[in-house]
Protein backbone atom coordinates (compact mmCIF):
# COMPACT_ATOMS: atom_id res chain seq x y z
CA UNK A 1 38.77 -29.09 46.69
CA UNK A 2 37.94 -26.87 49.65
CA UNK A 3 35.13 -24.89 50.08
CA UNK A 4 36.68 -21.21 49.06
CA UNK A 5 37.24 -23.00 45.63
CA UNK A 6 33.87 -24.40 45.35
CA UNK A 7 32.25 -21.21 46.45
CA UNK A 8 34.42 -19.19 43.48
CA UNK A 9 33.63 -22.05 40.85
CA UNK A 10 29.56 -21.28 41.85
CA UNK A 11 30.16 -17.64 41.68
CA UNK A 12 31.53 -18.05 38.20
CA UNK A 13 28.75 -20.97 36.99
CA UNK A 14 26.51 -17.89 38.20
CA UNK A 15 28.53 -15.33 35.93
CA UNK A 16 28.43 -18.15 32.85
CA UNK A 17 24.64 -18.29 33.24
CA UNK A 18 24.45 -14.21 33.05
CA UNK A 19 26.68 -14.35 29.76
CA UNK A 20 24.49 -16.89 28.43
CA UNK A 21 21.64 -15.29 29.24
CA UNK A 22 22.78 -11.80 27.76
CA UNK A 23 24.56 -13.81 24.32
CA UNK A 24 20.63 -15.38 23.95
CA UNK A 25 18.81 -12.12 23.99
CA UNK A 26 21.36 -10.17 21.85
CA UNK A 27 20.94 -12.47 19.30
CA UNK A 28 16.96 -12.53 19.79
CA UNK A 29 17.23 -8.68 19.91
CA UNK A 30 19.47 -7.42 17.00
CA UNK A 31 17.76 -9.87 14.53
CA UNK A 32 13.91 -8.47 15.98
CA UNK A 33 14.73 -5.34 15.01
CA UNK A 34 12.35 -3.46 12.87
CA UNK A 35 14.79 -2.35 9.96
CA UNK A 36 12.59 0.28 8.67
CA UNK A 37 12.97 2.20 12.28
CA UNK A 38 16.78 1.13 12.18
CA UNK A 39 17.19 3.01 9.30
CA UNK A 40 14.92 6.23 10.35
CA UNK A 41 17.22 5.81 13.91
CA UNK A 42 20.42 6.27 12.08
CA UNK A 43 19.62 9.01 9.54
CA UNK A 44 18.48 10.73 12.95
CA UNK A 45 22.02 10.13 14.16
CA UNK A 46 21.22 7.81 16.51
CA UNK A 47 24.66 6.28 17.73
CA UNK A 48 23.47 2.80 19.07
CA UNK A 49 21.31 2.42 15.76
CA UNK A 50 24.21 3.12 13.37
CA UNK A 51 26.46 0.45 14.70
CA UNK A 52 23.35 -1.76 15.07
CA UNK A 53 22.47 -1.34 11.26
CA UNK A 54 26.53 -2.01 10.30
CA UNK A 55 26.45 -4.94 12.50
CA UNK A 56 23.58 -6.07 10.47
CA UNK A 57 24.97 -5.85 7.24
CA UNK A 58 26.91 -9.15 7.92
CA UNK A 59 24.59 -11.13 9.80
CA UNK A 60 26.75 -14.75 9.32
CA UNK A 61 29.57 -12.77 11.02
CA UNK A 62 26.82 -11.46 14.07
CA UNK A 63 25.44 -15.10 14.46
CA UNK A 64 28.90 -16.53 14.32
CA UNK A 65 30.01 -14.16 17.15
CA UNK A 66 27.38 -14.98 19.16
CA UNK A 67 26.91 -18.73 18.54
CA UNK A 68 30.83 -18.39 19.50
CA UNK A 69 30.25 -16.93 22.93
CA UNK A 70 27.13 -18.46 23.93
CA UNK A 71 28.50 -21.88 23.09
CA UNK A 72 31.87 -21.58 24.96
CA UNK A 73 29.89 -20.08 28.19
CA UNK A 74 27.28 -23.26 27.88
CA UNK A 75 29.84 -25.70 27.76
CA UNK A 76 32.40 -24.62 30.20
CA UNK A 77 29.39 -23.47 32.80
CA UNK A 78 28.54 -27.35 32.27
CA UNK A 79 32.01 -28.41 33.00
CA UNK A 80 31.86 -26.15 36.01
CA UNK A 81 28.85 -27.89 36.96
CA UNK A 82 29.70 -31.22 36.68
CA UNK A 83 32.90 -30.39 38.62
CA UNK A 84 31.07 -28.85 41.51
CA UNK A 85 28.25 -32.10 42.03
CA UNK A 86 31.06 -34.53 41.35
CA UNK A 87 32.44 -32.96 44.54
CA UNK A 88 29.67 -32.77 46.83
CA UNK A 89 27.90 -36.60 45.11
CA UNK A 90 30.41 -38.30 43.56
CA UNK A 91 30.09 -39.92 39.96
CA UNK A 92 26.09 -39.79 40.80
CA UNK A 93 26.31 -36.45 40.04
CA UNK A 94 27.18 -35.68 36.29
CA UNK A 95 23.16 -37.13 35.79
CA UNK A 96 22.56 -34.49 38.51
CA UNK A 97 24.40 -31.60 36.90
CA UNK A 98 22.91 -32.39 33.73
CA UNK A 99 19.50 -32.32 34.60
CA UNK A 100 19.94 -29.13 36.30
CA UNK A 101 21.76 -27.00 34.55
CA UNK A 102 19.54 -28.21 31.29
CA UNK A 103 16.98 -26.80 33.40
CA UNK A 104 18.60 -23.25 34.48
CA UNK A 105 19.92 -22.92 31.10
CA UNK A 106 16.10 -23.40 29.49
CA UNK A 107 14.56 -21.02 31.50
CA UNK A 108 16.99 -18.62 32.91
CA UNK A 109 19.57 -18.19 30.01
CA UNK A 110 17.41 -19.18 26.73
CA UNK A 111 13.73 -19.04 26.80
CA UNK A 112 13.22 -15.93 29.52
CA UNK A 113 15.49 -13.32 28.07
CA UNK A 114 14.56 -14.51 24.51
CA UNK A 115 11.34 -14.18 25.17
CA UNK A 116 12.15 -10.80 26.51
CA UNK A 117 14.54 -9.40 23.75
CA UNK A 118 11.65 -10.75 21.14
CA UNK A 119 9.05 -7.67 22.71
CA UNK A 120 11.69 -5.40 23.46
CA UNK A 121 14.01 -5.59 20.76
CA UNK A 122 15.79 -2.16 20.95
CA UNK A 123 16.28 -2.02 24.71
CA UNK A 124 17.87 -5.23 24.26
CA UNK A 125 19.87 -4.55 21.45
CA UNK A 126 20.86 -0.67 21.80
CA UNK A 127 22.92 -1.57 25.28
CA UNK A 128 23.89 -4.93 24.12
CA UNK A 129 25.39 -3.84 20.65
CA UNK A 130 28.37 -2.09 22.19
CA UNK A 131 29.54 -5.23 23.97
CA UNK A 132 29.23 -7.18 20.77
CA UNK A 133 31.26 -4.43 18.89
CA UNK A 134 34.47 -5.40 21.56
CA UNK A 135 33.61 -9.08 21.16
CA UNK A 136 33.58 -8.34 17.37
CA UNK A 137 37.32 -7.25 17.10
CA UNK A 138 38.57 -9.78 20.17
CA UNK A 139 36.98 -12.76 18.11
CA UNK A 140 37.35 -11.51 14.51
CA UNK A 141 40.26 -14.33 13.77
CA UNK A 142 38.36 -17.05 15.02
CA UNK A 143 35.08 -15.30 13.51
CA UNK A 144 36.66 -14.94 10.01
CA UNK A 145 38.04 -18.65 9.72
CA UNK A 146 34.48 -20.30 11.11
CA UNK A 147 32.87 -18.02 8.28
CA UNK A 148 35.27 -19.00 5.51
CA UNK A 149 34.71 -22.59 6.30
CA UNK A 150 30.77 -21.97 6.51
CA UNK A 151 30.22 -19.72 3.59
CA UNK A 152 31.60 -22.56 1.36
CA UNK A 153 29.40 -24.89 2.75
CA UNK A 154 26.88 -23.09 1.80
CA UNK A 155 27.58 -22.45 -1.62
CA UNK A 156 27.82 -26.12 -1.93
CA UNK A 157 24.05 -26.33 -0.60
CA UNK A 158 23.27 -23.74 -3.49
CA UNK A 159 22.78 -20.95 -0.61
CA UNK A 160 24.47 -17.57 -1.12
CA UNK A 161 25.10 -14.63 1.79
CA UNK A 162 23.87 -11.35 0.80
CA UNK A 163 26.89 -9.03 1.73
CA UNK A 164 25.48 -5.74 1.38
CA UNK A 165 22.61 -6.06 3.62
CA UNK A 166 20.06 -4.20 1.68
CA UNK A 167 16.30 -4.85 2.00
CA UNK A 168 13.67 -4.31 -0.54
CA UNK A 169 9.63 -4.08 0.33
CA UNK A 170 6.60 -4.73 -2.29
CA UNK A 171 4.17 -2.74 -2.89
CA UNK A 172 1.97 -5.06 -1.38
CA UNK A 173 4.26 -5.41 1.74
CA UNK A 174 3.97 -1.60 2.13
CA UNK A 175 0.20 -1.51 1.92
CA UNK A 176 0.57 -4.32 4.96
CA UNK A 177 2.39 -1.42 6.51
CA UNK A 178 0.35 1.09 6.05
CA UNK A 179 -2.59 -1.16 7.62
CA UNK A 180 -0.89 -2.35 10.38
CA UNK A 181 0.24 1.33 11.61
CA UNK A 182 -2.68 1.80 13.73
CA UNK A 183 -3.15 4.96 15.82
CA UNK A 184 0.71 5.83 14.14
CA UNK A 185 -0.93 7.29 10.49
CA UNK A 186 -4.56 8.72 10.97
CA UNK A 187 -7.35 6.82 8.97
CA UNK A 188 -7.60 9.78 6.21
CA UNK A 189 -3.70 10.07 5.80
CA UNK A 190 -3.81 6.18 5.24
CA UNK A 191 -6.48 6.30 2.79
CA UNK A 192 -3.87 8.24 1.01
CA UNK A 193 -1.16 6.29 1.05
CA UNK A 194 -2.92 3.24 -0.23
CA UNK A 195 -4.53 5.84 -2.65
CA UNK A 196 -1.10 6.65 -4.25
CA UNK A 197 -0.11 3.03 -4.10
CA UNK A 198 -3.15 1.93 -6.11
CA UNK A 199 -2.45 4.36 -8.57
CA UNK A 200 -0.54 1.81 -10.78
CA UNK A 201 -3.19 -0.54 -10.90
CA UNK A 202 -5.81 1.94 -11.92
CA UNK A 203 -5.83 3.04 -15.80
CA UNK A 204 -7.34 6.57 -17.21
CA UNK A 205 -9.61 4.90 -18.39
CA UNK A 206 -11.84 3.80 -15.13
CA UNK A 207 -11.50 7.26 -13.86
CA UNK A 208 -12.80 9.23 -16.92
CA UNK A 209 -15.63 10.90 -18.00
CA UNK A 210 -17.37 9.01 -20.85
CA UNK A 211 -17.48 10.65 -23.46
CA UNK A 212 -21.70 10.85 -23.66
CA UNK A 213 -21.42 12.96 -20.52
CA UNK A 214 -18.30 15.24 -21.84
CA UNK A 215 -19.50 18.77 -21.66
CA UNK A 216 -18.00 20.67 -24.31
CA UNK A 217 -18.03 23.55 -27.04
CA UNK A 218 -19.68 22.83 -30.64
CA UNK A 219 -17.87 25.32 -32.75
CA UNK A 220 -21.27 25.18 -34.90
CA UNK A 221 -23.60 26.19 -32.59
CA UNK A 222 -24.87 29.66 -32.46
CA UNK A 223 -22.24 32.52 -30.94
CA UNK A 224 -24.70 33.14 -28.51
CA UNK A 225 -25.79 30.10 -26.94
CA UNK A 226 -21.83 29.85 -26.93
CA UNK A 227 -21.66 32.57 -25.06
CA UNK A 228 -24.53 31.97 -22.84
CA UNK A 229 -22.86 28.65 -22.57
CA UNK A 230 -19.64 29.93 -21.40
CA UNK A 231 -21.02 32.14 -18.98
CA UNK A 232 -22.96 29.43 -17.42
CA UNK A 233 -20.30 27.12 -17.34
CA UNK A 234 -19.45 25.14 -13.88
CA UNK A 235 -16.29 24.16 -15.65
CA UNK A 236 -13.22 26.35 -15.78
CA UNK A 237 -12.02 24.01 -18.89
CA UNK A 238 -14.35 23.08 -21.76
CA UNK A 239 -13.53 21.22 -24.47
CA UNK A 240 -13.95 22.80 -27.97
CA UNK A 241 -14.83 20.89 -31.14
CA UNK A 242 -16.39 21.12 -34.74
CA UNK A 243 -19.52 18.78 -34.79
CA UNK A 244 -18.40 15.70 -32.83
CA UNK A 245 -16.40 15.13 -29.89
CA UNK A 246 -14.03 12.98 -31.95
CA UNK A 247 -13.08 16.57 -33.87
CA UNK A 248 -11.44 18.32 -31.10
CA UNK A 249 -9.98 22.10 -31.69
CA UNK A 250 -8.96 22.68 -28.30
CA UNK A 251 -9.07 23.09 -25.17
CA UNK A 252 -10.53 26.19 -23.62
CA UNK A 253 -9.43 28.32 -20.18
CA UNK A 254 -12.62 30.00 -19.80
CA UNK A 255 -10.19 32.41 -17.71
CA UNK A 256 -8.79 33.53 -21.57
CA UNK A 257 -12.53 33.83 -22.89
CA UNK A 258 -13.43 36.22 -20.14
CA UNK A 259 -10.60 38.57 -21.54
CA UNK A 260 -11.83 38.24 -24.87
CA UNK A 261 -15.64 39.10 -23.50
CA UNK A 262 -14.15 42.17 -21.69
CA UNK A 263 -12.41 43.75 -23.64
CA UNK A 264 -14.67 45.54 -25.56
CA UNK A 265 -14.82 44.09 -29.12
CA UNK A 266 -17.30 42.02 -31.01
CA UNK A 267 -17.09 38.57 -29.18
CA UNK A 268 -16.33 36.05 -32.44
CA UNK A 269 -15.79 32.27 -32.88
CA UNK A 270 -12.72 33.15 -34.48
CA UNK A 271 -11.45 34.43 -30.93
CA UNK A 272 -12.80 32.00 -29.07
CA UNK A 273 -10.83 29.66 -31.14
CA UNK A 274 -7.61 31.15 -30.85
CA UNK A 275 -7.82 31.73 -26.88
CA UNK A 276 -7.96 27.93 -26.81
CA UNK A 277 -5.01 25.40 -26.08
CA UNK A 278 -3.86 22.87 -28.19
CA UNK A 279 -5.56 19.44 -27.43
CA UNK A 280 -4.16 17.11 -25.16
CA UNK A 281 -4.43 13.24 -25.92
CA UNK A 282 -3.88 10.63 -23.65
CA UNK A 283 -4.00 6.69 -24.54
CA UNK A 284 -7.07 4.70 -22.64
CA UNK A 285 -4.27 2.14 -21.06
CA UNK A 286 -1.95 4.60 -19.25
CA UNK A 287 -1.67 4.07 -15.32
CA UNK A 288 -3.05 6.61 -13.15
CA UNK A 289 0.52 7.66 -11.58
CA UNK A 290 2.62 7.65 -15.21
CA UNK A 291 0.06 10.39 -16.64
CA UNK A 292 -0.09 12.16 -13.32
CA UNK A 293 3.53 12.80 -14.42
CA UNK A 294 2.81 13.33 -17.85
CA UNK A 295 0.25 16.24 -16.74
CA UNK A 296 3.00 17.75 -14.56
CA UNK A 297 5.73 18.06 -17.53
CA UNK A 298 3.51 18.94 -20.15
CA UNK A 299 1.77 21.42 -17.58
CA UNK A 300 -1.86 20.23 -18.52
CA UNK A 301 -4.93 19.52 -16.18
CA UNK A 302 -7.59 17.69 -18.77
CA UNK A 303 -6.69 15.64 -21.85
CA UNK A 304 -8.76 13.79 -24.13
CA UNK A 305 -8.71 10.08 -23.67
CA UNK A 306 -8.58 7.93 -27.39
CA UNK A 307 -8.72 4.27 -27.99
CA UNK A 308 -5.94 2.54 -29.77
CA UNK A 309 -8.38 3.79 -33.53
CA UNK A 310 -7.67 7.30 -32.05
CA UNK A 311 -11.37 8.18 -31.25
CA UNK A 312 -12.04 10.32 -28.51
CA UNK A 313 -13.26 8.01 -25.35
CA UNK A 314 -13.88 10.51 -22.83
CA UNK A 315 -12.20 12.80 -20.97
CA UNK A 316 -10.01 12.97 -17.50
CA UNK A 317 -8.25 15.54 -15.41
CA UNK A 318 -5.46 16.07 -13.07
CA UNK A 319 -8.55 16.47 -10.44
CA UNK A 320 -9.91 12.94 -11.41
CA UNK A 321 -6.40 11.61 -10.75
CA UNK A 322 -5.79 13.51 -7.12
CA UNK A 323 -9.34 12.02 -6.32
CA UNK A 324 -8.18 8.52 -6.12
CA UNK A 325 -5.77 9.60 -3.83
CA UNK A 326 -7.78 12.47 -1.28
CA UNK A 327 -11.05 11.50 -2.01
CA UNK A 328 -13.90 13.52 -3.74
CA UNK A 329 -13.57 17.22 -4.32
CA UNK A 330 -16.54 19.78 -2.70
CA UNK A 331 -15.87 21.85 -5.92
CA UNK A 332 -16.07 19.20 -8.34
CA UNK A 333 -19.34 19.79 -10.05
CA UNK A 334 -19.17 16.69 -12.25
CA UNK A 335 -18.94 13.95 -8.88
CA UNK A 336 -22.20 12.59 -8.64
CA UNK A 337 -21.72 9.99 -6.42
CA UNK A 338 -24.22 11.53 -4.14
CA UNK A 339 -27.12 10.93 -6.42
CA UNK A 340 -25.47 7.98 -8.58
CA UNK A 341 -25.98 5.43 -5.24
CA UNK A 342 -29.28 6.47 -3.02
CA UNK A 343 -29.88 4.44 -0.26
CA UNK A 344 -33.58 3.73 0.64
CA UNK A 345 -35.41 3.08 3.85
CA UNK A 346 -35.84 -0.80 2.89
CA UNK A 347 -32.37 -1.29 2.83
CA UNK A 348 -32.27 -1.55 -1.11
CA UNK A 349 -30.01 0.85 -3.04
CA UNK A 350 -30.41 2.83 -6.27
CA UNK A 351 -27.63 3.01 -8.64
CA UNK A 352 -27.90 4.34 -11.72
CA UNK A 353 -26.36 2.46 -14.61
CA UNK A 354 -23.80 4.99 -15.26
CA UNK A 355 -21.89 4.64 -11.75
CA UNK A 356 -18.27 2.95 -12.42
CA UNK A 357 -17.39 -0.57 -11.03
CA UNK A 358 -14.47 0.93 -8.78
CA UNK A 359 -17.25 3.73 -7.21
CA UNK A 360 -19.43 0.74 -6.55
CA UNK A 361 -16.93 -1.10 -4.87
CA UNK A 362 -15.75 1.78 -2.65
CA UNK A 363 -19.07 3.03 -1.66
CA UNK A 364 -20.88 -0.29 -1.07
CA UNK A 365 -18.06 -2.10 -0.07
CA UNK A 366 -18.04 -4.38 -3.27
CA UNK A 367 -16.24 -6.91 -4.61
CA UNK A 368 -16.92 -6.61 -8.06
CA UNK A 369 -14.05 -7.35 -10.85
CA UNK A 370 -12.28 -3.89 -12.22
CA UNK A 371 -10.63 -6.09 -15.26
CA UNK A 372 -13.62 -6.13 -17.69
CA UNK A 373 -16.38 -3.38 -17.93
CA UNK A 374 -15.66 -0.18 -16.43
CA UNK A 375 -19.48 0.62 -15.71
CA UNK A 376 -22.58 -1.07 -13.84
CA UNK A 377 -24.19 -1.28 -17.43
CA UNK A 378 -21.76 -3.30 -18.75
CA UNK A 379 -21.45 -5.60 -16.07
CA UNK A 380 -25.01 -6.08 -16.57
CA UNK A 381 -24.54 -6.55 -20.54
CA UNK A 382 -22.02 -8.02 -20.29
CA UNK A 383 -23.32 -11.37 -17.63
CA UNK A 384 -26.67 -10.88 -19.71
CA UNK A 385 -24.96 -11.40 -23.27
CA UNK A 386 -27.75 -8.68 -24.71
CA UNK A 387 -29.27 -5.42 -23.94
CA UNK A 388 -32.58 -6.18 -22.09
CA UNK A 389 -35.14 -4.94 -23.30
CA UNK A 390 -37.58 -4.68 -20.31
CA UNK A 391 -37.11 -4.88 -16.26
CA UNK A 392 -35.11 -8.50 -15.03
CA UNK A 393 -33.63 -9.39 -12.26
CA UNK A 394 -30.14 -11.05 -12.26
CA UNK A 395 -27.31 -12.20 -9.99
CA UNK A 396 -24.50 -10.20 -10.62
CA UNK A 397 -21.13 -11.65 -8.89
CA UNK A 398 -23.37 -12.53 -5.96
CA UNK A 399 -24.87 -9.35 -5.94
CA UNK A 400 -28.67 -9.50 -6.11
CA UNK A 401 -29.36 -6.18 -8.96
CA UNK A 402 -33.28 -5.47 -10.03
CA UNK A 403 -33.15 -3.52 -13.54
CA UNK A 404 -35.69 -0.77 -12.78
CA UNK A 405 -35.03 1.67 -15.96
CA UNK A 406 -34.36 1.18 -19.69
CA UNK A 407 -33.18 3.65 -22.09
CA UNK A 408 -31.19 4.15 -25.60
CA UNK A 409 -30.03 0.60 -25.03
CA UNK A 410 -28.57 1.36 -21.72
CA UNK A 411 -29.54 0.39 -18.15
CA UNK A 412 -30.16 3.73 -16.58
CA UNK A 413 -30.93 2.64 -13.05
CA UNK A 414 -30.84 -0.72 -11.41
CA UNK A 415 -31.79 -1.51 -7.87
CA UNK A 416 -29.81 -3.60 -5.57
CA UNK A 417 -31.83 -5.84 -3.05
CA UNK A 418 -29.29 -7.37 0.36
CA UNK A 419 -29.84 -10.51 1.25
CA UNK A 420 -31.20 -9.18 4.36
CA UNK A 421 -34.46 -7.73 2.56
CA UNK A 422 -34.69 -11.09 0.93
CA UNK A 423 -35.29 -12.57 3.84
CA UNK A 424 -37.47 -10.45 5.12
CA UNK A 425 -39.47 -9.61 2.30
CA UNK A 426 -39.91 -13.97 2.86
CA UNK A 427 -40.95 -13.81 5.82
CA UNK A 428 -43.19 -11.29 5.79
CA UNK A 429 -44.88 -13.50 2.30
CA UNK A 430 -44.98 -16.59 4.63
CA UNK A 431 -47.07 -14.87 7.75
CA UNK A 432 -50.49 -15.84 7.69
């Protein structure tokens, strides 16, 4: 063999190495690539994207294609190889050519341009996918039969090949999303996202208003202090009933009273009753986002939540709802968060007994369970197994709580002490 022919059969172990190189990081790169982006890509019309995403679809016939190629380069640039050292060192040299070209191959056709294609997927991929479209109808025979033979072996193994390439995400999974979008989705348009997300978890239930703090209209009272009442009113929608909550007439606009005020004649009850709405009921157990759709078709905004004996619970609104999802309203007159959890200078924190377990948890950062009691007071009850009847202290879920106020069997403040102050409160005891 002369040296023209040994000089050609390097240029073309050099050429092998490139083909391996570029089979190694399309594989790497088509199978790195985000699909959610893929998909975005290709409704944009995005050529490379669309035949990446069809490509996809059949991944045993993409793997096959490339195993193909990259294994028929490998083995005839190690043929090449042995050929070219048997020439220049005898039999000596098949160890030689071996030990080499194991090397080359590692770093130069498998591990560099893997690594590469792995944290630059599409600029691998978007190039590369047109090449593997030609190899894809030049091979297709050979890629067909290897498939046939494979896809039965893996039925055999109990393994089936998904053939239309579709790809579902969990909730959960999306929420992992959602975090990991970064700078991509500001902090306040994430909050919503998770917000709607959660919205299946959460029942109407732990986002009412109890039913002790329902402000409403008692048919019975006086036509004045009605009236006085309704002009008063921080609430565009009152409840009406006759006595008790649990006999609800209706639902009043206080838009339609304000007609019946203006217009000139004697203000009655009987008016007042018929400018009011129909009441709405809604079961204690429905999930936040199935009545938000409820309120949409029946075009309501508040409905009167009932236990499974029908009596009235409390109430909730479409604003209640939208909370969990934007965060607290300026206009909402009944959010008392503000006063509900008061910070003081020790470090301590007031909360009065009233404040729900999930407002606990979001503005202190709690891990308190939403399964069982919806409020702080029954939490408390409820790990106490009775209604206290004077000041304790208690360790609730590893939160330190200080009942500081008793009241019509209810615990109308509690204070919560950190560990921190603990400590410090301590060490202050043990200075002489």
């Amino acid at each position: 063999m002369n040296e023209s022919s040994t000089s050609a059969l390097v240029l073309l172990l050099l050429f092998l190495l490139v083909c391996s190189a570029f089979f190694s990081s399309a594989e790497t790169a088509m199978l790195s690539l985000n699909r959610f982006r893929l998909k975005h890509l290709r409704r944009n019309g995005h050529r490379s994207a669309s035949l990446a995403y069809q490509m996809l679809k059949r991944k045993d016939q993409l793997i096959s294609m490339i195993l193909i190629g990259n294994n028929f380069v490998n083995i005839l640039a190690s043929s090449i190889a042995t050929v070219i050292t048997i020439h220049y060192w005898g039999e000596d040299g098949i160890a030689v050519a071996t030990a080499i070209l194991t090397l080359v191959v590692l770093i130069f056709a498998e591990i560099t341009p893997k690594t590469i294609a792995a944290y630059h997927p599409e600029k691998i991929a978007f190039p590369a996918v047109y090449v593997l479209k030609v190899l894809h109808y030049l091979l297709f025979p050979v890629v067909w039969g290897i498939n046939l033979i494979t896809t039965g072996f893996l039925r055999l193994l109990g393994f089936s090949v998904l053939q239309d390439g579709k790809s579902n995400i969990s909730p959960e999974e999306l929420k992992t999303l959602v975090h990991e979008s970064g700078q991509l989705i500001p902090g306040k348009h994430q909050e919503m996202l998770l917000g709607i997300l959660d919205l299946e978890k959460v029942t109407v239930n732990d986002i009412m208003i109890p039913r002790n703090e329902v402000i409403g209209i008692d048919i019975e009272d006086d036509l004045d202090d009605i009236i006085q009442q309704i002009r008063s009113s921080q609430h565009t929608r009152l409840p009406v009933y006759k006595g008790d909550i649990n006999n609800v007439l209706g639902i009043l606009h206080l838009r339609n009273m304000t007609r019946v005020l203006t217009t000139g004649d004697e203000p009655s009850k009987a008016a007042l009753l018929q400018a009011c709405r129909d009441p709405y009921f809604i079961p204690e157990s429905t999930p936040l986002n199935t009545q938000l759709l409820h309120f949409q078709r029946e075009k309501r905004r508040i409905g009167m939540v009932v236990d499974e004996y029908g009596d009235v619970l409390g109430l909730a609104t479409m604003e209640d709802i939208l909370e969990e999802i934007v965060g607290e309203f300026t206009t909402n007159f009944s959010a008392t968060s503000s006063s509900d959890i008061t910070p003081q200078e020790d470090g301590s924190v007031l909360i009065d007994g009233s404040t729900t377990v999930r407002a606990l948890n979001k503005a202190l950062d709690w891990k308190l369970p939403t399964t069982g009691p919806k409020t702080l007071n029954g939490l408390i009850t409820e790990a106490l197994e009775t209604i206290p009847d004077m000041p304790v202290c208690l360790n609730l879920h590893g939160y330190r709580l200080e009942i500081r106020q008793i009241r019509d069997n209810v615990v109308k403040t509690a204070k919560y002490i950190p560990h921190k102050a603990i400590e410090i409160d301590t060490a202050e005891a043990l200075t002489p």
